Tab-separated table of C-alpha atoms and ligand atoms in Angstrom:
chain	number	residue	atom	x	y	z
F	265	MET	CA	-62.929	-16.763	9.670
F	266	GLN	CA	-61.385	-20.063	8.646
F	267	GLU	CA	-57.858	-19.931	7.194
F	268	LYS	CA	-57.395	-21.101	3.581
F	269	PRO	CA	-55.375	-24.362	3.499
F	270	ILE	CA	-51.943	-24.005	1.868
F	271	SER	CA	-51.605	-26.112	-1.273
F	272	LEU	CA	-49.127	-29.011	-1.328
F	273	ARG	CA	-47.158	-27.300	-4.132
F	274	LYS	CA	-46.812	-24.101	-2.099
F	275	ARG	CA	-45.910	-26.033	1.026
F	276	LEU	CA	-43.171	-27.942	-0.782
F	277	PHE	CA	-41.806	-24.756	-2.361
F	278	TYR	CA	-41.950	-22.875	0.925
F	279	THR	CA	-40.182	-25.599	2.924
F	280	ARG	CA	-37.528	-25.996	0.233
F	281	SER	CA	-36.700	-22.303	0.024
F	282	VAL	CA	-36.588	-22.019	3.810
F	283	THR	CA	-34.166	-24.955	4.071
F	284	ASP	CA	-32.095	-23.577	1.174
F	285	ALA	CA	-31.935	-20.168	2.807
F	286	SER	CA	-30.937	-21.573	6.170
F	287	ARG	CA	-28.350	-23.840	4.562
F	288	THR	CA	-26.832	-20.900	2.650
F	289	ARG	CA	-26.858	-18.876	5.829
F	290	ALA	CA	-25.190	-21.697	7.775
F	291	VAL	CA	-22.478	-22.042	5.116
F	292	LEU	CA	-21.911	-18.280	5.074
F	293	ASN	CA	-21.820	-18.051	8.872
F	294	ASN	CA	-19.396	-20.928	8.936
F	295	ALA	CA	-17.104	-19.221	6.404
F	296	ILE	CA	-17.239	-15.955	8.371
F	297	LEU	CA	-16.423	-17.740	11.630
F	298	HIS	CA	-13.383	-19.294	10.008
F	299	LEU	CA	-12.108	-15.765	9.455
F	300	HIS	CA	-13.285	-14.206	12.711
F	301	PRO	CA	-13.643	-15.445	16.286
F	302	THR	CA	-17.270	-16.011	17.363
F	303	THR	CA	-17.191	-13.053	19.739
F	304	ILE	CA	-15.106	-9.901	19.745
F	305	PRO	CA	-14.312	-7.314	22.406
F	306	VAL	CA	-16.487	-4.181	22.136
F	307	PRO	CA	-13.500	-1.766	21.777
F	308	ALA	CA	-12.346	-3.694	18.659
F	309	LEU	CA	-15.584	-2.642	16.957
F	310	ARG	CA	-14.750	1.047	17.215
F	311	PHE	CA	-14.462	2.302	13.625
F	312	THR	CA	-12.030	5.054	14.612
F	313	TYR	CA	-9.599	2.414	15.883
F	314	THR	CA	-8.968	0.591	12.572
F	315	TRP	CA	-10.744	3.036	10.209
F	316	GLY	CA	-11.726	-0.147	8.383
F	317	LEU	CA	-8.450	0.075	6.451
F	318	GLY	CA	-7.622	-3.650	6.496
F	319	GLY	CA	-11.180	-4.461	5.406
F	320	ILE	CA	-11.082	-1.844	2.625
F	321	SER	CA	-7.771	-3.331	1.414
F	322	THR	CA	-9.464	-6.740	1.275
F	323	VAL	CA	-12.411	-5.418	-0.762
F	324	LEU	CA	-10.044	-3.649	-3.171
F	325	ALA	CA	-7.974	-6.823	-3.571
F	326	PHE	CA	-11.163	-8.721	-4.524
F	327	LEU	CA	-12.217	-5.989	-6.972
F	328	LEU	CA	-8.758	-6.142	-8.544
F	329	GLY	CA	-8.836	-9.921	-8.865
F	330	PHE	CA	-12.282	-9.858	-10.475
F	331	THR	CA	-11.633	-7.017	-12.938
F	332	GLY	CA	-8.139	-8.363	-13.678
F	333	LEU	CA	-9.630	-11.702	-14.654
F	334	LEU	CA	-12.047	-9.973	-17.032
F	335	LEU	CA	-9.234	-7.912	-18.582
F	336	MET	CA	-7.231	-11.075	-19.270
F	337	PHE	CA	-9.854	-12.193	-21.796
F	338	ARG	CA	-8.955	-9.286	-24.072
F	339	TYR	CA	-5.434	-8.213	-23.211
F	340	ASP	CA	-2.625	-9.367	-25.486
F	341	ALA	CA	0.890	-9.315	-23.945
F	342	ASN	CA	2.696	-8.640	-27.199
F	343	VAL	CA	4.519	-5.394	-27.978
F	344	GLY	CA	2.899	-5.331	-31.429
F	345	SER	CA	-0.662	-5.652	-30.139
F	346	ALA	CA	-0.800	-4.822	-26.396
F	347	TYR	CA	-1.662	-1.151	-26.933
F	348	HIS	CA	-4.299	-1.922	-29.568
F	349	SER	CA	-5.846	-4.643	-27.418
F	350	ILE	CA	-6.419	-1.984	-24.760
F	351	GLN	CA	-7.877	0.413	-27.323
F	352	LEU	CA	-10.190	-2.291	-28.655
F	353	LEU	CA	-11.209	-3.285	-25.146
F	354	GLU	CA	-12.220	0.304	-24.420
F	355	ALA	CA	-13.938	0.902	-27.755
F	356	GLN	CA	-15.658	-2.410	-28.495
F	357	VAL	CA	-16.266	-4.378	-25.310
F	358	VAL	CA	-19.393	-3.551	-23.314
F	359	PHE	CA	-18.237	-1.861	-20.113
F	360	GLY	CA	-14.613	-2.526	-21.210
F	361	ALA	CA	-13.469	1.016	-20.387
F	362	LEU	CA	-15.268	0.871	-17.030
F	363	ILE	CA	-13.688	-2.467	-16.105
F	364	ARG	CA	-10.245	-1.100	-16.966
F	365	ALA	CA	-10.891	2.102	-15.003
F	366	VAL	CA	-12.071	0.137	-11.936
F	367	HIS	CA	-8.930	-2.016	-12.136
F	368	HIS	CA	-6.691	1.036	-12.538
F	369	TRP	CA	-8.183	3.151	-9.749
F	370	SER	CA	-8.581	0.258	-7.285
F	371	ALA	CA	-4.900	-0.575	-7.780
F	372	ASN	CA	-3.833	2.990	-7.032
F	373	LEU	CA	-6.225	3.220	-4.104
F	374	LEU	CA	-4.897	-0.040	-2.676
F	375	VAL	CA	-1.397	1.472	-2.476
F	376	VAL	CA	-2.791	4.426	-0.502
F	377	ILE	CA	-5.121	2.408	1.734
F	378	SER	CA	-2.629	-0.349	2.590
F	379	PHE	CA	-0.034	2.351	3.341
F	380	LEU	CA	-2.505	4.037	5.718
F	381	HIS	CA	-3.278	0.618	7.242
F	382	LEU	CA	0.448	0.134	7.867
F	383	VAL	CA	0.600	3.561	9.539
F	384	ARG	CA	-2.470	2.746	11.671
F	385	VAL	CA	-0.995	-0.581	12.773
F	386	PHE	CA	2.245	1.154	13.710
F	387	ALA	CA	0.441	4.009	15.489
F	388	THR	CA	-1.519	1.614	17.721
F	389	GLY	CA	1.451	-0.729	18.277
F	390	GLY	CA	-0.470	-3.490	16.458
F	391	TYR	CA	2.790	-5.461	16.041
F	392	LYS	CA	3.188	-6.049	19.779
F	393	ARG	CA	2.189	-8.975	21.988
F	394	GLY	CA	2.672	-11.896	19.598
F	395	ARG	CA	2.014	-9.970	16.390
F	396	THR	CA	5.612	-9.643	15.171
F	397	MET	CA	5.216	-12.175	12.394
F	398	ASN	CA	2.030	-10.548	11.157
F	399	TRP	CA	3.795	-7.204	10.927
F	400	LEU	CA	6.602	-8.806	8.894
F	401	VAL	CA	4.073	-10.459	6.577
F	402	GLY	CA	2.302	-7.084	6.369
F	403	VAL	CA	5.467	-5.345	5.147
F	404	VAL	CA	5.882	-8.139	2.572
F	405	LEU	CA	2.238	-7.591	1.559
F	406	PHE	CA	2.943	-3.932	0.960
F	407	VAL	CA	5.937	-4.805	-1.208
F	408	ILE	CA	3.735	-7.269	-3.144
F	409	ILE	CA	1.146	-4.522	-3.716
F	410	LEU	CA	3.862	-2.194	-5.045
F	411	ALA	CA	5.146	-4.992	-7.284
F	412	PHE	CA	1.612	-5.576	-8.616
F	413	ASN	CA	1.290	-1.898	-9.474
F	414	PHE	CA	4.743	-1.706	-10.960
F	415	THR	CA	4.382	-4.748	-13.235
F	416	GLY	CA	0.841	-3.690	-14.216
F	417	TYR	CA	2.082	-0.217	-15.162
F	418	LEU	CA	3.928	-1.547	-18.222
F	419	LEU	CA	1.075	-3.613	-19.639
F	420	PRO	CA	-0.812	-0.907	-21.641
F	421	TRP	CA	2.454	-0.342	-23.535
F	422	ASP	CA	1.933	3.402	-23.890
F	423	GLN	CA	4.502	6.190	-23.540
F	424	LEU	CA	3.771	6.598	-19.823
F	425	ALA	CA	4.309	2.897	-19.212
F	426	TYR	CA	7.377	2.461	-21.364
F	427	TRP	CA	9.343	5.374	-19.941
F	428	ALA	CA	8.277	4.959	-16.316
F	429	ILE	CA	9.503	1.352	-16.405
F	430	THR	CA	12.678	2.325	-18.271
F	431	VAL	CA	13.454	4.966	-15.626
F	432	SER	CA	12.623	2.691	-12.673
F	433	THR	CA	14.404	-0.435	-13.873
F	434	SER	CA	17.561	1.545	-14.646
F	435	LEU	CA	17.833	2.030	-10.861
F	436	LEU	CA	18.233	-1.698	-10.369
F	437	SER	CA	21.700	-1.568	-11.926
F	438	TYR	CA	22.891	0.523	-8.990
F	439	ILE	CA	22.264	-2.260	-6.460
F	440	PRO	CA	25.752	-3.530	-5.590
F	441	LEU	CA	26.851	-6.947	-6.877
F	442	ILE	CA	23.471	-8.266	-8.062
F	443	GLY	CA	22.086	-5.092	-9.707
F	444	ASP	CA	22.828	-5.966	-13.337
F	445	LEU	CA	21.777	-9.560	-12.826
F	446	LEU	CA	18.430	-8.426	-11.391
F	447	ARG	CA	17.873	-5.915	-14.175
F	448	ASN	CA	18.611	-8.460	-16.886
F	449	PHE	CA	16.362	-10.982	-15.172
F	450	PHE	CA	13.360	-8.628	-15.040
F	451	LEU	CA	13.892	-7.020	-18.424
F	452	GLY	CA	14.812	-10.283	-20.117
F	453	GLY	CA	17.501	-8.334	-22.001
F	454	ALA	CA	19.325	-5.022	-22.074
F	455	ASP	CA	16.254	-2.831	-22.767
F	456	VAL	CA	12.532	-2.763	-22.096
F	457	GLY	CA	11.022	-4.876	-24.897
F	458	GLN	CA	9.018	-7.994	-25.738
F	459	SER	CA	10.736	-10.148	-23.088
F	460	THR	CA	10.095	-7.475	-20.451
F	461	LEU	CA	6.401	-7.322	-21.339
F	462	ARG	CA	6.136	-11.117	-21.189
F	463	ASN	CA	8.024	-11.274	-17.866
F	464	PHE	CA	5.984	-8.498	-16.282
F	465	TYR	CA	2.732	-10.069	-17.470
F	466	ALA	CA	3.661	-13.488	-16.051
F	467	ILE	CA	4.701	-11.944	-12.735
F	468	HIS	CA	1.544	-9.785	-12.653
F	469	VAL	CA	-1.053	-12.461	-13.406
F	470	ALA	CA	0.564	-15.632	-12.035
F	471	LEU	CA	3.378	-15.151	-9.529
F	472	LEU	CA	2.094	-12.167	-7.541
F	473	PRO	CA	-1.511	-13.422	-7.147
F	474	VAL	CA	-0.189	-16.684	-5.657
F	475	LEU	CA	2.081	-14.756	-3.272
F	476	LEU	CA	-0.729	-12.344	-2.348
F	477	VAL	CA	-3.265	-15.084	-1.617
F	478	GLY	CA	-0.695	-16.979	0.469
F	479	ALA	CA	0.376	-13.900	2.437
F	480	VAL	CA	-3.194	-12.613	2.999
F	481	SER	CA	-4.354	-16.080	4.132
F	482	TYR	CA	-1.564	-16.186	6.702
F	483	HIS	CA	-2.355	-12.574	7.709
F	484	PHE	CA	-6.003	-13.410	8.448
F	485	TRP	CA	-5.204	-16.711	10.132
F	486	LYS	CA	-2.750	-14.959	12.453
F	487	ILE	CA	-5.240	-12.224	13.405
F	488	ARG	CA	-7.737	-14.994	14.256
F	489	LYS	CA	-5.040	-16.883	16.159
F	490	ASN	CA	-4.164	-13.722	18.150
F	491	GLY	CA	-7.796	-13.606	19.286
F	492	GLY	CA	-8.594	-10.630	17.046
F	493	ILE	CA	-6.933	-7.270	16.587
F	494	SER	CA	-4.887	-5.490	19.238
F	495	GLN	CA	-6.525	-3.954	22.280
F	496	PRO	CA	-5.334	-1.588	24.984
F	497	GLU	CA	-4.470	-3.518	28.137
F	498	ARG	CA	-7.063	-3.027	30.867
F	499	GLN	CA	-5.861	-1.460	34.108
F	500	ASN	CA	-7.701	-3.784	36.492
F	501	GLY	CA	-6.966	-6.903	34.446
F	502	SER	CA	-10.683	-7.483	33.790
F	503	ALA	CA	-11.770	-8.708	30.344
F	504	ALA	CA	-13.571	-6.298	27.981
F	505	GLU	CA	-17.254	-6.879	27.247
F	506	ARG	CA	-17.692	-9.068	24.152
F	507	LEU	CA	-20.326	-9.102	21.413
F	508	THR	CA	-21.068	-11.779	18.827
F	509	THR	CA	-19.223	-11.312	15.528
F	510	ILE	CA	-22.429	-12.016	13.610
F	511	PRO	CA	-24.131	-9.607	13.156
F	512	ASN	CA	-22.181	-6.889	15.000
F	513	LEU	CA	-18.880	-6.963	13.083
F	514	VAL	CA	-20.095	-8.553	9.869
F	515	GLN	CA	-22.802	-5.933	9.285
F	516	ARG	CA	-20.212	-3.176	9.551
F	517	GLU	CA	-17.825	-4.988	7.229
F	518	PHE	CA	-20.519	-5.427	4.598
F	519	ALA	CA	-21.515	-1.747	4.900
F	520	VAL	CA	-17.905	-0.579	4.441
F	521	GLY	CA	-17.439	-3.029	1.538
F	522	ALA	CA	-20.579	-1.761	-0.214
F	523	ILE	CA	-19.514	1.879	0.207
F	524	VAL	CA	-16.021	1.168	-1.193
F	525	ILE	CA	-17.448	-0.587	-4.258
F	526	VAL	CA	-19.938	2.231	-4.942
F	527	VAL	CA	-17.279	4.949	-4.545
F	528	VAL	CA	-14.782	3.166	-6.830
F	529	LEU	CA	-17.486	2.476	-9.425
F	530	LEU	CA	-18.755	6.059	-9.433
F	531	PHE	CA	-15.248	7.500	-9.635
F	532	SER	CA	-14.308	5.104	-12.458
F	533	MET	CA	-17.463	5.992	-14.414
F	534	PHE	CA	-16.377	9.619	-14.591
F	535	THR	CA	-12.588	9.226	-14.651
F	536	PRO	CA	-11.228	6.887	-17.338
F	537	ALA	CA	-7.906	5.140	-16.767
F	538	PRO	CA	-5.157	7.127	-18.526
F	539	LEU	CA	-3.774	5.917	-21.849
F	540	ALA	CA	-1.073	8.015	-23.544
F	541	GLY	CA	0.211	7.504	-27.105
F	542	ILE	CA	1.719	4.147	-28.063
F	543	ALA	CA	5.187	3.436	-26.590
F	544	ASP	CA	7.936	5.083	-28.600
F	545	PRO	CA	11.387	3.877	-27.514
F	546	VAL	CA	13.071	6.624	-29.568
F	547	HIS	CA	11.363	9.706	-28.127
F	548	SER	CA	11.477	10.058	-24.382
F	549	PRO	CA	8.987	12.474	-22.805
F	550	ASN	CA	10.439	15.339	-20.813
F	551	PRO	CA	10.307	14.917	-17.853
F	552	ALA	CA	10.401	11.096	-17.812
F	553	LYS	CA	8.880	10.278	-14.445
F	554	ALA	CA	8.508	7.014	-12.563
F	555	ALA	CA	5.058	5.891	-11.345
F	556	TRP	CA	3.788	8.214	-8.578
F	557	TYR	CA	4.485	5.739	-5.733
F	558	PHE	CA	8.179	5.690	-6.741
F	559	MET	CA	8.451	9.459	-7.142
F	560	GLY	CA	9.759	9.783	-3.560
F	561	LEU	CA	12.713	7.621	-4.577
F	562	GLN	CA	13.168	9.465	-7.880
F	563	GLU	CA	13.185	12.764	-5.968
F	564	LEU	CA	15.826	11.390	-3.600
F	565	LEU	CA	17.939	10.491	-6.632
F	566	LEU	CA	18.056	14.126	-7.669
F	567	HIS	CA	19.911	14.895	-4.453
F	568	MET	CA	22.375	12.042	-4.177
F	569	ASP	CA	24.039	9.294	-6.140
F	570	ALA	CA	21.803	6.302	-6.980
F	571	LEU	CA	23.816	3.990	-4.721
F	572	ALA	CA	23.344	6.361	-1.763
F	573	ALA	CA	19.580	6.715	-2.479
F	574	ILE	CA	19.196	2.935	-2.678
F	575	GLY	CA	21.184	2.700	0.577
F	576	VAL	CA	18.772	5.110	2.317
F	577	VAL	CA	15.729	3.194	1.005
F	578	GLY	CA	17.355	-0.116	2.030
F	579	ILE	CA	17.921	1.145	5.572
F	580	VAL	CA	14.353	2.465	5.842
F	581	LEU	CA	13.014	-0.896	4.608
F	582	LEU	CA	15.237	-2.772	7.050
F	583	ALA	CA	14.032	-0.504	9.862
F	584	MET	CA	10.406	-1.237	8.841
F	585	PHE	CA	11.048	-4.965	9.170
F	586	SER	CA	12.865	-4.462	12.475
F	587	ILE	CA	10.201	-2.313	14.183
F	588	PRO	CA	8.814	-5.151	16.362
F	589	TYR	CA	12.362	-5.934	17.519
F	590	LEU	CA	13.312	-2.279	18.083
F	591	ASP	CA	10.207	-1.510	20.162
F	592	ARG	CA	9.421	-4.337	22.576
F	593	ARG	CA	7.376	-2.435	25.188
F	594	GLY	CA	4.038	-4.263	25.183
F	595	SER	CA	2.146	-2.285	27.817
F	596	ASP	CA	1.243	0.575	25.436
F	597	ILE	CA	-0.373	-1.692	22.816
F	598	GLY	CA	-3.678	-0.446	21.398
F	599	ILE	CA	-3.124	3.195	22.384
F	600	TYR	CA	-2.776	5.627	19.480
F	601	PHE	CA	0.815	6.968	19.510
F	602	ARG	CA	1.458	5.153	22.836
F	603	SER	CA	0.813	8.118	25.211
F	604	LYS	CA	0.436	11.892	25.461
F	605	LYS	CA	4.188	12.287	24.974
F	606	GLY	CA	4.014	9.906	21.999
F	607	LYS	CA	1.400	12.192	20.445
F	608	ILE	CA	3.660	15.209	20.943
F	609	ALA	CA	6.576	13.224	19.434
F	610	ALA	CA	4.376	12.377	16.420
F	611	LEU	CA	3.414	16.036	16.021
F	612	VAL	CA	7.057	17.141	16.234
F	613	GLY	CA	8.025	14.478	13.646
F	614	ALA	CA	5.234	15.600	11.286
F	615	LEU	CA	5.995	19.334	11.634
F	616	LEU	CA	9.718	18.784	11.155
F	617	ALA	CA	9.108	16.734	8.002
F	618	LEU	CA	6.709	19.328	6.589
F	619	ASP	CA	9.260	22.154	7.075
F	620	LEU	CA	12.633	20.507	6.800
F	621	VAL	CA	12.143	18.277	3.747
F	622	PRO	CA	10.974	21.046	1.330
F	623	LEU	CA	13.649	23.354	2.747
F	624	LEU	CA	16.397	20.793	2.155
F	625	VAL	CA	15.127	20.127	-1.394
F	626	ILE	CA	15.208	23.858	-2.215
F	627	ALA	CA	18.583	24.353	-0.497
F	628	ASP	CA	20.137	21.467	-2.424
F	629	GLN	CA	18.669	22.711	-5.686
F	630	PHE	CA	19.769	26.341	-5.436
F	631	TRP	CA	22.386	26.909	-2.748
F	632	VAL	CA	24.297	23.881	-1.562
F	633	ASP	CA	27.057	22.237	-3.585
F	634	VAL	CA	28.736	19.504	-1.562
F	635	SER	CA	31.658	19.252	-4.011
F	636	THR	CA	32.831	22.748	-2.901
F	637	TRP	CA	33.067	21.521	0.700
F	638	VAL	CA	35.871	19.072	-0.124
F	639	PRO	CA	37.647	20.449	-3.239
F	640	GLY	CA	39.116	17.760	-5.441
F	641	ALA	CA	37.250	14.909	-3.715
F	642	SER	CA	35.821	12.100	-5.846
F	643	PRO	CA	32.098	12.142	-6.770
F	644	GLY	CA	31.782	8.903	-4.756
F	645	LEU	CA	32.503	10.983	-1.659
F	646	THR	CA	30.602	14.162	-2.505
F	647	ASN	CA	27.546	12.616	-4.204
F	648	ALA	CA	27.250	9.359	-2.329
F	649	LEU	CA	29.015	8.998	0.994
F	650	ILE	CA	28.483	12.531	2.353
F	651	PRO	CA	24.742	12.866	1.443
F	652	PHE	CA	24.082	9.304	2.649
F	653	SER	CA	25.857	9.836	5.977
F	654	LEU	CA	24.173	13.222	6.477
F	655	THR	CA	20.723	11.692	5.885
F	656	ILE	CA	21.279	8.863	8.375
F	657	LEU	CA	22.882	11.210	10.917
F	658	GLY	CA	19.974	13.638	10.464
F	659	LEU	CA	17.474	10.866	11.249
F	660	LEU	CA	19.405	9.815	14.358
F	661	LEU	CA	19.629	13.466	15.422
F	662	ILE	CA	15.847	13.904	15.150
F	663	TYR	CA	15.377	10.796	17.297
F	664	GLY	CA	17.826	12.208	19.874
F	665	LEU	CA	16.181	15.650	19.863
F	666	ILE	CA	12.743	14.123	20.458
F	667	ARG	CA	14.112	12.046	23.348
F	668	LEU	CA	15.776	15.100	24.839
F	669	PHE	CA	13.220	17.863	24.366
F	670	VAL	CA	9.949	15.928	24.517
F	671	GLN	CA	11.455	13.724	27.238
F	672	ALA	CA	9.929	10.778	25.423
F	673	ASN	CA	10.901	7.168	26.116
F	674	HIS	CA	12.348	4.939	23.362
F	675	SER	CA	8.945	3.702	22.186
F	676	GLU	CA	7.501	7.240	22.007
F	677	SER	CA	10.595	8.617	20.257
F	678	MET	CA	10.295	5.855	17.682
F	679	VAL	CA	6.798	7.165	16.959
F	680	GLY	CA	8.336	10.587	16.267
F	681	ILE	CA	10.991	9.305	13.885
F	682	PHE	CA	8.533	6.939	12.134
F	683	ILE	CA	6.083	9.789	11.507
F	684	PHE	CA	8.971	11.975	10.280
F	685	VAL	CA	9.983	9.330	7.725
F	686	ILE	CA	6.382	8.673	6.619
F	687	ILE	CA	5.501	12.364	6.180
F	688	GLY	CA	8.931	13.009	4.629
F	689	LEU	CA	8.214	10.319	2.041
F	690	VAL	CA	4.810	11.855	1.299
F	691	VAL	CA	6.393	15.323	0.910
F	692	LEU	CA	9.097	13.983	-1.450
F	693	THR	CA	6.399	12.219	-3.476
F	694	VAL	CA	4.273	15.380	-3.741
F	695	ILE	CA	7.332	17.418	-4.809
F	696	GLY	CA	8.253	14.791	-7.411
F	697	VAL	CA	4.750	14.519	-8.825
F	698	TYR	CA	3.637	18.167	-8.800
F	699	PHE	CA	6.720	20.355	-8.528
F	700	ARG	CA	9.061	18.823	-11.102
F	701	GLY	CA	8.851	19.977	-14.707
F	702	PRO	CA	10.986	19.611	-17.853
F	703	ASN	CA	14.494	18.300	-17.068
F	704	MET	CA	13.158	17.625	-13.564
F	705	ALA	CA	13.628	21.294	-12.662
F	706	LEU	CA	11.635	22.649	-9.721
F	707	VAL	CA	8.473	24.363	-10.988
F	708	LEU	CA	5.219	25.614	-9.547
F	709	PRO	CA	2.271	23.393	-10.519
F	710	PHE	CA	-0.099	26.372	-10.985
Y	78	LIG	C1	-3.419	-6.555	1.015
Y	78	LIG	C2	-3.021	-5.922	2.084
Y	78	LIG	C3	-3.591	-6.106	3.463
Y	78	LIG	C4	-4.804	-6.619	3.843
Y	78	LIG	C5	-5.917	-7.142	2.957
Y	78	LIG	C6	-4.854	-6.553	5.294
Y	78	LIG	C7	-5.936	-6.910	6.070
Y	78	LIG	C8	-6.003	-6.740	7.435
Y	78	LIG	C9	-7.208	-6.810	8.239
Y	78	LIG	C10	-8.600	-7.058	7.704
Y	78	LIG	C11	-6.853	-6.591	9.536
Y	78	LIG	C12	-7.764	-6.509	10.781
Y	78	LIG	C13	-8.557	-5.202	10.847
Y	78	LIG	C14	-7.833	-3.927	10.561
Y	78	LIG	O1	-6.812	-3.639	11.168
Y	78	LIG	O2	-8.336	-3.153	9.703
Y	78	LIG	C15	-5.417	-6.440	9.565
Y	78	LIG	C16	-4.664	-6.282	10.713
Y	78	LIG	C17	-3.286	-6.210	10.726
Y	78	LIG	N1	-2.491	-5.925	9.649
Y	78	LIG	FE1	-3.074	-5.977	7.727
Y	78	LIG	N2	-3.649	-6.063	5.752
Y	78	LIG	C18	-2.867	-5.757	4.673
Y	78	LIG	C19	-1.613	-5.184	4.689
Y	78	LIG	C20	-0.884	-4.967	5.852
Y	78	LIG	C21	0.346	-4.225	5.939
Y	78	LIG	C22	0.999	-3.508	4.765
Y	78	LIG	C23	0.757	-4.291	7.251
Y	78	LIG	C24	1.957	-3.670	7.910
Y	78	LIG	C25	3.147	-3.810	7.638
Y	78	LIG	C26	-0.207	-5.080	7.975
Y	78	LIG	C27	-0.103	-5.464	9.307
Y	78	LIG	C28	-1.175	-5.856	10.084
Y	78	LIG	C29	-1.118	-6.202	11.487
Y	78	LIG	C30	0.150	-6.292	12.360
Y	78	LIG	C31	-2.439	-6.428	11.890
Y	78	LIG	C32	-2.919	-6.710	13.325
Y	78	LIG	C33	-3.142	-5.322	13.888
Y	78	LIG	C34	-3.731	-5.284	15.253
Y	78	LIG	O3	-3.845	-6.319	15.882
Y	78	LIG	O4	-4.071	-4.145	15.645
Y	78	LIG	N3	-1.214	-5.433	7.112
Y	78	LIG	N4	-4.929	-6.490	8.283
């Protein structure tokens, strides 16, 4: 049977759409290959190596940028109208409540996911072999994410926002020398008010996005420059088998991205973003808690003077930045927890944190009173210097014990102490969020 000739109109349309499609594909491929190398080693594709955490952080950052932009059309950064602009957005704008919920939950999820990404990178020694700078930028990225959440927290101008920011910013004053200056700079005055809202809004929608885009761009460029993510070194020196990035990696990234978006959307459809009553500077809720990601710090403050707590946090932050310099052994890169002994050290660190931290919290609450140890001593000694020194000594002791009893090397022992600090922080956060009631007394959550 003779084939029907294709009309000129159809031929033109067909050729045009084919060229358009291939052009779009070429542009897309080109963009992807600016981010990724053209081929990647097969082990780097293993999902259980990265758990897709960096990719999920990227998707969440995009979701936040998009929904944040939409929110800006309705939000009014004025103490007299901020709260009502949120109410109107939720009540009158089509999908307004959903957009706000997606923004809210993605922001909270990004804190969790980027934290887990940080832990994964540490666990596989992803800061070794030329990746020091990317680790440092990563820690800065995490601080930027916290700052985004913190400044965004105030914007709804409800009771939760007002008092959480009042509690958190009061801590700034305890930073030696520059504390008051910093507090006045952020608050724009002595108390949380119109200037604070304006400052936080400007930082949230202008300053932080610029910093985030700059830091993430460097982060991606450096991964590309390092020839992709970290890999275990091969015994015989041979190179790992490589596959093309398109479609092998890109397909997986798109699948993970699609799943993240669906999960966040579904969750946000059924769980609205919280909005308490309008901010009331006269009546403080009891307990007045900081945002959940600062509850670890707030919990610490219940056990020592603010200066000592800030000192502990400062040292932990400094140690985070110094990790690539403290652990220079490159041969264990790409191996979860470095070795078998490293895994044992991690387990010891985790178990110690799970037992010791709640025990110390309970002991300090009910039994221990440091001021009776040194009668007549100043509160500076009993509330600040002694608890601070004991905390730092305790951490060094755990490191020493792991070295001694697990017979771990320096790199493996660092895994133990890192996991102790990470799990300890999680435990303090859980206690602060769920086990603190009126007047911040210890209570059972059920
Ligand atoms: C907005 C936040 C972040 C985004 C979007 C992001 C994105 C990514 C992506 C996509 C990767 C490669 C694949 C993967 O590991 O999943 C990666 C790797 C890496 N990230 Fe991040 N990241 C973020 C935050 C952080 C943080 C908080 C740290 C740690 C302090 C960090 C340190 C690193 C390092 C050192 C690598 C290379 C790891 C290796 O070679 O194994 N990143 N990041």
